[in-house]
Amino acid sequence: MPRRSGRARSLARSPPIATATGLSTASTPVTVPITRSRGRIAHRRRPRHRPAAASAAEVTRARGFARRAGWIVAVALVTWSPVTASAATQQAPDSTAAADGAVAAAIRASAPAALEPFYRQRGFWPLWSRNGLPAPQAAALVDLVDTVAVDGLDPDRYDPSGLRRQLAAAQTGNPAAMARADIALSAALAALVSDMRRPHIDLRYVDAGLEPAKSDALDVLRRAALVPSLAAYVRGLEWMSPFYVGLRRALAGQPDLAAPRIAPHVALRDYDPATPPRIELDRSDRSIFGAPYRSMPRGGVAAPEPVSNVGAERTRLLRLNLERARLLPGPWTPHIVVDTATARLWYVDGGAQQGTMKVIVGTPATPTPTMAGMVRYATLNPYWNVPTSLVRKNIAPKVVSGASLSSLGYELLSDWSADARVIEARSVDWRKVAAGELEVRVRELPGNGNSMGTVKYQFPNDDGIYLHDTPNRALFAKDDRHFSNGCVRLEDAPRLGRWLVGKTLHARSSDPEQVLALLRPVPIYLLYFTALPTDDGVAYAADPYRRDDASIKQLAAR
């Protein structure tokens, strides 16, 4: 196959403008379906075949069509005649392309400056039209606009009545009317996505690159143009997290979730430190978004309460958790979610959840903080820097009783700096350490019993919080998994590593602290959900850190 220029390759990915010309080829026209891999867009390899040369009549038709539509593409069509389609667009009959081509010509003549770059990049091809008439995604967007009060938005900002009038006018088949409707719908989608994604509660971003910024209209529309089905994308609010979509449906009184489900039911109950909630794995559950929980309060298994019976208090709780879910990216962005209320982790990519596992998080006395960061490193054969409270309570008394620090699997460091040196254990008065009169830095050596296990995943933050393996597997069988000093222990650290780097992680040797920088840093969100969407409507979890009341008041005060 002759090598094509960048411009020819660009035209090969354009909407099906050449179908109206009737150009023929010696074999099936080339298509370039778009696939997704870990958040990237990948074009499949084109078949190696040589198209037949276009006839003079075909060239004339191509040039005439290009002039009518306003595209200067005739030369490229002559030199490269196969027609290609995007993932969202199949080849259309000549009449369909001609009708949409007329709409495209009208868009070219009337596109506003703010949207003109988006339309120009797609040859002014309409986004909301099929065969010159409104496509299903147009009605889907208008229907969505009618419901955005549940998102805390004003429907009138997006003018649903005006959009319906424009669609009614476009139903006549008038290209200019369809062009006006297409532009109006694109503007409405860009504004709606930007508004819906804007957070209403605060979160600490330990990586500046994750801080929310106003959505760019062109980026919103480019993403929408790439999805396999724009109608499904709009109906499913696929720019929002599935956590958000499920809670939104529950809040709107639609318990029959068509969106991915997060968890089966967890009953709402007050948190009592003396009798913590028992949340256990229900292995019979097959929900798509699978954090399979079932609450076991004192009286036995609690039946889920229908959404229609949810009172004002629970409605406030739903709205609070909806706002927490608004902080998350959409499912097409690779990311990790840790829910510290129910001690569960999910990892998401490619439009869907890719996996989930139990975790162990901080106790109510040492809670895991909420934050967002970027997982940038994996450390194999890690040390564990023992908290000073545990050095005082667990290690110092053993040394005072005659055990050597090295026999216990620990070593003493000179200070807490990055370049601290190992010093002799006998240089410290361990009686003072045991009495709390002296604080020292002790770290556990790598090995089978190391509290970090074989690997830890780090997202730089001032709290020293990270994800890590653990040799203590028994705690994962417990219903309440709030046991750590703040860090997050993983039920299956190797599986998470395979998702992060695409292969099983192995240490090169027995050397400690082998650091692997991730080629693709992944956002991580440590959040706190006390309500999650389920197959039955909504699941309510306990509030182990006692955060809900204050958060509800802060949200009401905004």
Coordinates of C-alpha atoms in Angstrom, one line a residue:
M1 CA 0.0 0.0 0.0
P2 CA 1.4 3.4 -0.9
R3 CA 2.3 5.5 2.1
R4 CA -0.2 8.4 2.6
S5 CA 0.4 11.8 3.9
G6 CA -0.9 13.0 7.3
R7 CA -3.7 14.9 5.5
A8 CA -4.8 11.8 3.6
R9 CA -4.8 9.8 6.8
S10 CA -6.9 12.5 8.5
L11 CA -9.4 12.3 5.6
A12 CA -9.5 8.6 6.0
R13 CA -10.9 9.0 9.5
S14 CA -13.5 11.6 8.5
P15 CA -17.2 11.0 8.5
P16 CA -18.6 9.1 5.5
I17 CA -18.5 12.1 3.1
A18 CA -17.4 10.0 0.1
T19 CA -20.4 7.6 0.1
A20 CA -22.4 10.2 -1.8
T21 CA -19.9 10.1 -4.7
G22 CA -20.4 6.4 -5.4
L23 CA -16.7 5.7 -5.5
S24 CA -15.9 2.1 -6.2
T25 CA -13.0 0.0 -5.0
A26 CA -11.6 -3.4 -5.9
S27 CA -12.3 -4.8 -2.5
T28 CA -14.4 -3.9 0.6
P29 CA -13.9 -0.3 1.7
V30 CA -11.4 0.2 4.5
T31 CA -12.9 0.9 7.9
V32 CA -10.9 2.1 10.9
P33 CA -13.0 1.1 14.0
I34 CA -11.8 2.8 17.2
T35 CA -11.1 0.7 20.2
R36 CA -10.2 1.6 23.7
S37 CA -7.3 0.2 25.7
R38 CA -6.7 1.6 29.2
G39 CA -8.1 5.0 28.4
R40 CA -6.2 5.3 25.1
I41 CA -7.7 5.3 21.6
A42 CA -6.2 2.7 19.3
H43 CA -6.8 2.4 15.6
R44 CA -6.8 -1.2 14.3
R45 CA -4.4 -2.0 11.5
R46 CA -5.9 -1.4 8.0
P47 CA -6.1 -4.3 5.6
R48 CA -3.3 -4.3 3.1
H49 CA -5.1 -3.9 -0.3
R50 CA -4.9 -1.4 -3.1
P51 CA -8.1 0.4 -4.2
A52 CA -9.1 0.6 -7.8
A53 CA -8.6 4.0 -9.5
A54 CA -11.7 6.2 -9.6
S55 CA -13.3 6.7 -12.9
A56 CA -13.7 10.2 -14.5
A57 CA -17.4 10.2 -13.8
E58 CA -16.7 9.3 -10.1
V59 CA -14.2 12.1 -9.9
T60 CA -16.7 14.6 -11.3
R61 CA -19.3 13.5 -8.8
A62 CA -16.8 13.7 -5.9
R63 CA -15.8 17.2 -6.9
G64 CA -19.4 18.3 -7.3
F65 CA -20.3 16.9 -3.9
A66 CA -17.3 18.5 -2.2
R67 CA -18.2 21.9 -3.7
R68 CA -21.8 21.7 -2.6
A69 CA -20.8 20.7 0.9
G70 CA -18.1 23.3 1.1
W71 CA -15.2 20.8 1.7
I72 CA -12.0 21.1 -0.2
V73 CA -11.3 17.4 -0.3
A74 CA -11.7 16.4 -4.0
V75 CA -8.0 15.8 -4.6
A76 CA -7.7 13.6 -1.6
L77 CA -10.8 11.6 -2.6
V78 CA -9.3 11.0 -6.1
T79 CA -5.9 9.8 -4.6
W80 CA -7.5 7.8 -1.8
S81 CA -11.0 6.6 -2.6
P82 CA -11.9 4.1 0.2
V83 CA -14.4 5.4 2.7
T84 CA -13.8 5.1 6.4
A85 CA -16.1 5.4 9.4
S86 CA -15.6 6.2 13.0
A87 CA -16.6 3.8 15.8
A88 CA -19.9 5.7 16.2
T89 CA -20.7 5.9 12.5
Q90 CA -21.3 3.1 10.0
Q91 CA -21.3 3.6 6.2
A92 CA -24.6 5.2 5.1
P93 CA -26.5 5.0 1.8
D94 CA -25.9 7.7 -0.7
S95 CA -29.2 9.4 0.3
T96 CA -28.2 9.5 4.0
A97 CA -24.8 11.0 3.3
A98 CA -26.3 13.6 0.9
A99 CA -28.9 14.6 3.5
D100 CA -26.4 14.9 6.3
G101 CA -24.0 16.6 3.8
A102 CA -26.5 19.3 3.3
V103 CA -26.8 19.8 7.0
A104 CA -23.0 19.9 7.2
A105 CA -22.9 22.7 4.6
A106 CA -25.4 24.7 6.7
I107 CA -23.4 24.1 9.9
R108 CA -20.3 25.3 8.1
A109 CA -22.1 28.5 7.2
S110 CA -23.6 29.1 10.7
A111 CA -21.4 27.5 13.4
P112 CA -20.6 30.0 16.2
A113 CA -17.0 30.8 16.9
A114 CA -17.0 28.8 20.2
L115 CA -18.0 25.5 18.5
E116 CA -16.5 26.1 15.0
P117 CA -13.2 24.3 15.8
F118 CA -15.1 21.2 16.9
Y119 CA -17.2 21.1 13.8
R120 CA -14.3 22.0 11.5
Q121 CA -12.3 19.0 12.8
R122 CA -15.1 16.7 11.8
G123 CA -15.6 18.3 8.4
F124 CA -18.7 20.1 9.8
W125 CA -20.5 16.7 10.0
P126 CA -23.5 16.9 12.3
L127 CA -23.4 15.2 15.7
W128 CA -27.2 14.9 16.3
S129 CA -28.5 14.2 12.8
R130 CA -29.2 11.0 10.8
N131 CA -30.3 11.2 7.2
G132 CA -30.9 14.9 7.7
L133 CA -33.3 14.4 10.6
P134 CA -32.9 14.4 14.4
A135 CA -31.2 11.2 15.6
P136 CA -32.2 9.4 18.8
Q137 CA -29.5 11.1 20.8
A138 CA -31.2 14.4 20.3
A139 CA -34.4 13.4 22.1
A140 CA -32.3 11.6 24.7
L141 CA -30.5 14.9 25.6
V142 CA -33.7 16.9 25.8
D143 CA -35.3 14.3 28.0
L144 CA -32.2 14.4 30.3
V145 CA -32.4 18.2 30.5
D146 CA -35.9 17.9 31.9
T147 CA -34.5 15.9 34.9
V148 CA -31.4 17.9 35.9
A149 CA -33.1 19.4 39.0
V150 CA -32.1 16.2 40.8
D151 CA -28.5 17.2 40.0
G152 CA -29.0 20.5 41.7
L153 CA -29.1 22.3 38.3
D154 CA -31.7 24.5 36.7
P155 CA -33.3 22.9 33.6
D156 CA -34.1 26.4 32.1
R157 CA -30.4 27.1 31.8
Y158 CA -30.3 24.6 28.9
D159 CA -33.7 25.8 27.4
P160 CA -35.5 22.5 26.9
S161 CA -38.5 24.2 25.3
G162 CA -36.3 25.9 22.8
L163 CA -34.5 22.7 22.0
R164 CA -37.8 21.0 21.4
R165 CA -38.9 23.8 19.0
Q166 CA -35.7 23.4 17.1
L167 CA -36.1 19.7 16.8
A168 CA -39.7 20.1 15.6
A169 CA -38.5 22.4 12.9
A170 CA -35.7 20.0 12.0
Q171 CA -38.3 17.2 11.5
T172 CA -39.4 18.9 8.3
G173 CA -36.1 17.9 6.7
N174 CA -34.9 21.5 6.3
P175 CA -31.0 21.4 6.4
A176 CA -30.8 24.9 7.9
A177 CA -33.2 24.0 10.6
M178 CA -31.4 20.8 11.4
A179 CA -28.1 22.7 11.5
R180 CA -29.5 25.1 14.0
A181 CA -30.8 22.3 16.2
D182 CA -27.4 20.4 15.9
I183 CA -25.5 23.5 17.1
A184 CA -28.0 24.2 19.9
L185 CA -27.8 20.6 21.1
S186 CA -24.0 20.6 21.1
A187 CA -23.9 23.8 23.1
A188 CA -26.5 22.4 25.6
L189 CA -24.4 19.2 26.1
A190 CA -21.2 21.1 26.6
A191 CA -22.8 23.3 29.2
L192 CA -24.6 20.5 31.0
V193 CA -21.5 18.3 31.3
S194 CA -19.5 21.2 32.6
D195 CA -22.2 22.1 35.2
M196 CA -22.8 18.5 36.3
R197 CA -19.1 17.7 36.8
R198 CA -18.6 20.8 39.0
P199 CA -18.1 19.7 42.6
H200 CA -20.2 21.1 45.4
I201 CA -18.1 19.8 48.3
D202 CA -14.5 20.1 49.1
L203 CA -11.8 17.4 48.7
R204 CA -8.1 17.6 49.3
Y205 CA -6.1 17.1 46.1
V206 CA -2.6 16.1 46.9
D207 CA -1.7 16.2 43.2
A208 CA -2.4 19.5 41.6
G209 CA -3.2 17.9 38.3
L210 CA -6.4 16.4 39.7
E211 CA -7.9 19.7 40.9
P212 CA -11.2 20.3 39.2
A213 CA -11.2 22.7 36.3
K214 CA -14.1 24.0 34.2
S215 CA -14.8 21.5 31.4
D216 CA -13.7 22.7 28.0
A217 CA -16.7 22.6 25.6
L218 CA -14.5 21.3 22.7
D219 CA -13.2 18.5 24.9
V220 CA -16.7 17.5 26.0
L221 CA -17.9 17.3 22.4
R222 CA -14.8 15.5 21.1
R223 CA -15.3 12.8 23.8
A224 CA -19.0 12.5 22.9
A225 CA -18.2 12.2 19.2
L226 CA -15.9 9.2 19.9
V227 CA -18.3 7.0 21.8
P228 CA -19.9 3.9 20.2
S229 CA -23.4 5.2 20.8
L230 CA -24.1 8.8 21.5
A231 CA -27.7 8.0 22.5
A232 CA -26.5 5.5 25.1
Y233 CA -23.8 7.9 26.3
V234 CA -26.4 10.6 27.0
R235 CA -29.0 8.3 28.5
G236 CA -26.4 6.7 30.8
L237 CA -24.6 10.0 31.7
E238 CA -21.4 8.3 30.8
W239 CA -19.3 11.4 31.6
M240 CA -20.2 10.8 35.3
S241 CA -19.0 8.0 37.6
P242 CA -21.3 5.0 37.8
F243 CA -21.5 5.7 41.5
Y244 CA -23.0 9.0 40.7
V245 CA -25.4 7.6 38.0
G246 CA -26.7 4.9 40.3
L247 CA -27.3 7.3 43.3
R248 CA -28.9 9.8 40.9
R249 CA -31.4 7.2 39.7
A250 CA -32.2 6.3 43.3
L251 CA -32.6 9.9 44.3
A252 CA -34.9 10.5 41.3
G253 CA -37.1 7.6 42.4
Q254 CA -35.9 5.1 39.7
P255 CA -34.8 2.1 41.7
D256 CA -34.7 -0.1 38.6
L257 CA -31.1 0.8 37.9
A258 CA -30.1 0.5 34.2
A259 CA -26.7 1.8 35.1
P260 CA -24.0 -0.4 36.6
R261 CA -24.7 -1.3 40.2
I262 CA -22.2 -0.8 43.0
A263 CA -23.3 -3.0 45.8
P264 CA -26.2 -5.1 47.1
H265 CA -28.0 -3.8 50.2
V266 CA -26.4 -2.5 53.4
A267 CA -28.8 -1.4 56.1
L268 CA -28.6 2.1 57.6
R269 CA -27.9 2.0 61.3
D270 CA -26.2 4.1 63.9
Y271 CA -22.5 3.2 64.4
D272 CA -21.7 1.9 67.8
P273 CA -18.0 1.4 68.4
A274 CA -18.8 -1.4 70.9
T275 CA -20.9 -3.3 68.3
P276 CA -19.5 -2.4 64.9
P277 CA -21.5 -3.2 61.8
R278 CA -21.1 -6.6 60.3
I279 CA -20.7 -6.3 56.5
E280 CA -20.0 -9.5 54.8
L281 CA -19.4 -10.8 51.3
D282 CA -22.5 -12.2 49.6
R283 CA -20.9 -14.6 47.1
S284 CA -24.2 -15.2 45.3
D285 CA -24.3 -11.6 44.1
R286 CA -23.7 -11.0 40.4
S287 CA -24.2 -7.3 40.2
I288 CA -22.2 -5.6 37.5
F289 CA -20.4 -3.2 39.8
G290 CA -20.0 -5.8 42.4
A291 CA -19.1 -4.6 45.9
P292 CA -21.2 -7.4 47.3
Y293 CA -22.2 -6.3 50.8
R294 CA -25.0 -7.5 53.1
S295 CA -25.6 -5.9 56.5
M296 CA -26.1 -8.2 59.4
P297 CA -27.4 -6.1 62.4
R298 CA -28.4 -7.7 65.7
G299 CA -31.7 -8.9 64.4
G300 CA -30.4 -10.7 61.4
V301 CA -30.2 -9.8 57.7
A302 CA -31.9 -6.5 57.0
A303 CA -34.2 -6.3 54.0
P304 CA -33.5 -3.4 51.7
E305 CA -36.0 -0.5 52.0
P306 CA -37.6 0.6 48.8
V307 CA -36.5 4.0 47.6
S308 CA -40.1 5.2 47.6
N309 CA -40.1 4.8 51.4
V310 CA -37.0 6.8 52.0
G311 CA -37.7 9.7 54.3
A312 CA -36.3 13.2 54.4
E313 CA -33.3 12.1 56.5
R314 CA -32.3 9.4 54.0
T315 CA -32.9 11.8 51.1
R316 CA -30.4 14.2 52.6
L317 CA -28.0 11.2 53.0
L318 CA -28.5 10.3 49.3
R319 CA -27.9 13.8 48.2
L320 CA -24.7 14.0 50.3
N321 CA -23.4 10.8 48.8
L322 CA -24.4 12.0 45.3
E323 CA -22.1 15.0 45.9
R324 CA -19.3 12.7 47.1
A325 CA -19.7 10.7 43.9
R326 CA -19.6 13.9 41.8
L327 CA -16.0 14.1 42.8
L328 CA -15.1 11.0 40.8
P329 CA -14.2 11.0 37.1
G330 CA -16.2 9.2 34.5
P331 CA -15.7 5.5 33.7
W332 CA -13.5 6.1 30.7
T333 CA -10.8 7.6 32.9
P334 CA -8.6 5.0 34.5
H335 CA -8.8 5.5 38.3
I336 CA -9.0 3.7 41.7
V337 CA -11.7 4.3 44.3
V338 CA -11.3 3.4 48.0
D339 CA -14.4 3.7 50.1
T340 CA -13.3 4.1 53.7
A341 CA -16.8 3.7 55.1
T342 CA -17.4 0.1 53.8
A343 CA -13.7 -0.8 53.4
R344 CA -13.8 -1.6 49.7
L345 CA -11.7 -0.7 46.6
W346 CA -12.7 -0.6 42.9
Y347 CA -10.6 0.1 39.8
V348 CA -12.3 1.5 36.8
D349 CA -11.3 1.9 33.1
G350 CA -12.6 1.6 29.6
G351 CA -16.2 2.6 30.5
A352 CA -16.6 -0.1 33.3
Q353 CA -15.4 -1.5 36.5
Q354 CA -12.4 -3.7 36.0
G355 CA -12.1 -5.2 39.5
T356 CA -12.9 -4.8 43.2
M357 CA -11.5 -6.1 46.4
K358 CA -11.8 -5.8 50.2
V359 CA -9.5 -3.5 52.0
I360 CA -8.6 -2.7 55.6
V361 CA -8.7 1.0 56.5
G362 CA -8.1 3.2 59.5
T363 CA -9.8 2.8 62.8
P364 CA -12.2 5.5 64.1
A365 CA -9.3 6.7 66.3
T366 CA -6.9 6.7 63.3
P367 CA -9.2 7.3 60.3
T368 CA -8.0 7.0 56.7
P369 CA -8.3 10.6 55.3
T370 CA -10.3 11.6 52.3
M371 CA -8.1 12.8 49.4
A372 CA -7.3 12.4 45.8
G373 CA -3.8 11.8 44.4
M374 CA -1.9 9.9 41.7
V375 CA -0.4 6.4 42.2
R376 CA 3.0 7.0 40.7
Y377 CA 5.3 4.2 42.2
A378 CA 5.3 0.6 43.2
T379 CA 7.9 -0.4 45.8
L380 CA 8.8 -4.1 46.0
N381 CA 10.4 -5.6 49.1
P382 CA 9.4 -2.5 51.1
Y383 CA 10.5 -1.5 54.6
W384 CA 7.8 -0.6 57.1
N385 CA 8.4 2.5 59.2
V386 CA 6.8 1.5 62.5
P387 CA 4.6 4.2 64.1
T388 CA 6.2 5.5 67.3
S389 CA 3.1 4.4 69.3
L390 CA 3.7 0.8 68.3
V391 CA 7.4 1.1 68.9
R392 CA 6.5 2.2 72.5
K393 CA 3.8 -0.4 73.1
N394 CA 5.0 -3.5 71.2
I395 CA 8.8 -3.3 70.4
A396 CA 10.5 -1.4 73.3
P397 CA 9.1 -3.8 76.0
K398 CA 10.5 -6.8 74.2
V399 CA 14.0 -5.1 73.9
V400 CA 13.9 -4.2 77.5
S401 CA 13.1 -7.9 78.3
G402 CA 16.3 -8.9 76.5
A403 CA 15.3 -9.5 72.8
S404 CA 17.6 -8.0 70.2
L405 CA 16.1 -5.6 67.7
S406 CA 17.6 -7.5 64.8
S407 CA 16.1 -10.8 66.0
L408 CA 12.7 -9.2 66.0
G409 CA 13.2 -8.2 62.3
Y410 CA 13.7 -4.5 62.9
E411 CA 16.5 -1.9 62.7
L412 CA 17.0 1.5 64.3
L413 CA 17.5 4.7 62.3
S414 CA 19.2 7.9 63.3
D415 CA 16.3 10.2 62.4
W416 CA 13.2 10.6 60.1
S417 CA 15.0 12.2 57.1
A418 CA 15.3 10.5 53.7
D419 CA 19.0 9.9 54.2
A420 CA 18.8 8.6 57.8
R421 CA 21.5 6.0 58.6
V422 CA 21.2 2.7 60.5
I423 CA 22.6 3.0 64.1
E424 CA 23.2 0.5 66.9
A425 CA 20.2 -0.5 69.0
R426 CA 22.3 -0.3 72.1
S427 CA 22.8 3.4 71.6
V428 CA 19.2 4.0 72.8
D429 CA 17.7 3.8 76.3
W430 CA 14.8 1.5 75.5
R431 CA 13.3 1.9 79.0
K432 CA 12.7 5.6 78.1
V433 CA 11.2 4.5 74.8
A434 CA 8.8 2.1 76.6
A435 CA 7.9 4.9 79.0
G436 CA 7.1 7.3 76.2
E437 CA 9.9 9.6 77.2
L438 CA 11.8 9.1 74.0
E439 CA 10.7 8.6 70.4
V440 CA 12.9 6.7 68.0
R441 CA 12.6 5.7 64.4
V442 CA 12.3 1.9 63.8
R443 CA 11.7 0.2 60.6
E444 CA 10.8 -3.5 59.8
L445 CA 13.1 -5.3 57.4
P446 CA 11.6 -6.8 54.2
G447 CA 10.6 -10.4 54.4
N448 CA 7.6 -12.8 54.6
G449 CA 6.4 -11.3 57.9
N450 CA 6.8 -7.7 57.0
S451 CA 3.7 -5.7 57.6
M452 CA 3.8 -4.2 54.1
G453 CA 3.9 -7.6 52.5
T454 CA 5.7 -7.8 49.2
V455 CA 4.6 -4.4 47.6
K456 CA 3.2 -1.0 48.4
Y457 CA 1.7 1.5 45.9
Q458 CA 2.5 5.1 46.6
F459 CA 0.6 8.3 45.8
P460 CA 2.8 11.1 47.3
N461 CA 1.0 12.9 50.2
D462 CA 2.0 14.5 53.5
D463 CA 0.0 12.0 55.6
G464 CA 2.2 9.0 54.6
I465 CA -0.9 7.1 53.3
Y466 CA -0.5 4.4 50.7
L467 CA -1.9 1.1 49.5
H468 CA 0.0 -2.1 50.5
D469 CA 0.1 -5.8 50.7
T470 CA -0.2 -7.6 54.1
P471 CA 0.7 -11.0 55.5
N472 CA -2.3 -10.9 57.9
R473 CA -5.0 -12.4 55.8
A474 CA -7.4 -13.2 58.6
L475 CA -8.7 -9.7 59.0
F476 CA -10.3 -9.7 55.5
A477 CA -12.8 -12.3 56.7
K478 CA -14.2 -9.9 59.2
D479 CA -17.3 -7.8 58.5
D480 CA -15.9 -4.6 59.9
R481 CA -12.5 -3.9 58.5
H482 CA -11.4 -0.7 60.3
F483 CA -8.2 -1.9 61.8
S484 CA -5.2 0.1 60.3
N485 CA -3.4 3.2 61.4
G486 CA -4.7 5.0 58.3
C487 CA -3.0 3.2 55.4
V488 CA -5.0 0.9 53.1
R489 CA -4.2 -2.9 53.2
L490 CA -5.1 -4.7 50.0
E491 CA -6.9 -8.1 49.8
D492 CA -5.1 -8.8 46.5
A493 CA -2.2 -6.5 46.0
P494 CA -0.7 -8.6 43.0
R495 CA -4.0 -8.3 41.1
L496 CA -4.0 -4.5 41.5
G497 CA -0.4 -4.4 40.4
R498 CA -1.3 -6.4 37.2
W499 CA -4.0 -3.8 36.4
L500 CA -1.7 -0.9 37.1
V501 CA 1.3 -2.0 35.0
G502 CA -0.1 -4.7 32.8
K503 CA 2.0 -7.5 34.1
T504 CA 2.8 -9.4 37.3
L505 CA 5.3 -7.5 39.5
H506 CA 8.4 -9.4 40.6
A507 CA 11.4 -8.1 42.6
R508 CA 14.6 -8.4 40.7
S509 CA 16.4 -9.6 43.8
S510 CA 16.1 -9.7 47.6
D511 CA 17.3 -6.1 47.8
P512 CA 14.9 -3.8 49.8
E513 CA 12.9 -0.9 48.4
Q514 CA 13.0 -1.7 44.7
V515 CA 11.1 1.3 43.3
L516 CA 9.2 1.0 40.0
A517 CA 7.8 4.2 38.5
L518 CA 4.5 3.7 36.7
L519 CA 4.6 4.7 33.1
R520 CA 1.0 5.7 33.4
P521 CA 0.3 7.2 36.8
V522 CA -3.3 6.5 37.9
P523 CA -5.7 8.8 39.9
I524 CA -6.8 7.4 43.2
Y525 CA -9.8 8.8 45.2
L526 CA -10.1 8.0 48.9
L527 CA -13.7 8.8 49.6
Y528 CA -16.4 8.0 52.1
F529 CA -19.7 6.5 51.0
T530 CA -22.5 5.7 53.4
A531 CA -25.0 5.1 50.6
L532 CA -24.3 3.1 47.4
P533 CA -26.5 2.1 44.5
T534 CA -27.7 -1.5 44.4
D535 CA -29.9 -3.9 42.4
D536 CA -32.7 -3.1 44.8
G537 CA -32.4 0.6 44.9
V538 CA -29.8 1.9 47.4
A539 CA -27.6 0.5 50.2
Y540 CA -27.0 2.3 53.4
A541 CA -23.8 1.7 55.4
A542 CA -22.8 2.8 58.9
D543 CA -20.9 6.0 59.5
P544 CA -17.8 4.7 61.4
Y545 CA -16.0 8.0 61.3
R546 CA -19.0 10.1 62.3
R547 CA -18.7 12.4 59.3
D548 CA -22.2 12.5 57.8
D549 CA -23.9 15.0 60.1
A550 CA -21.2 17.7 59.7
S551 CA -21.0 17.1 55.9
I552 CA -24.8 17.4 55.5
K553 CA -24.7 20.7 57.4
Q554 CA -21.8 22.0 55.3
L555 CA -23.6 21.0 52.1
A556 CA -26.8 22.7 53.2
A557 CA -24.9 25.9 54.0
R558 CA -23.4 26.3 50.5

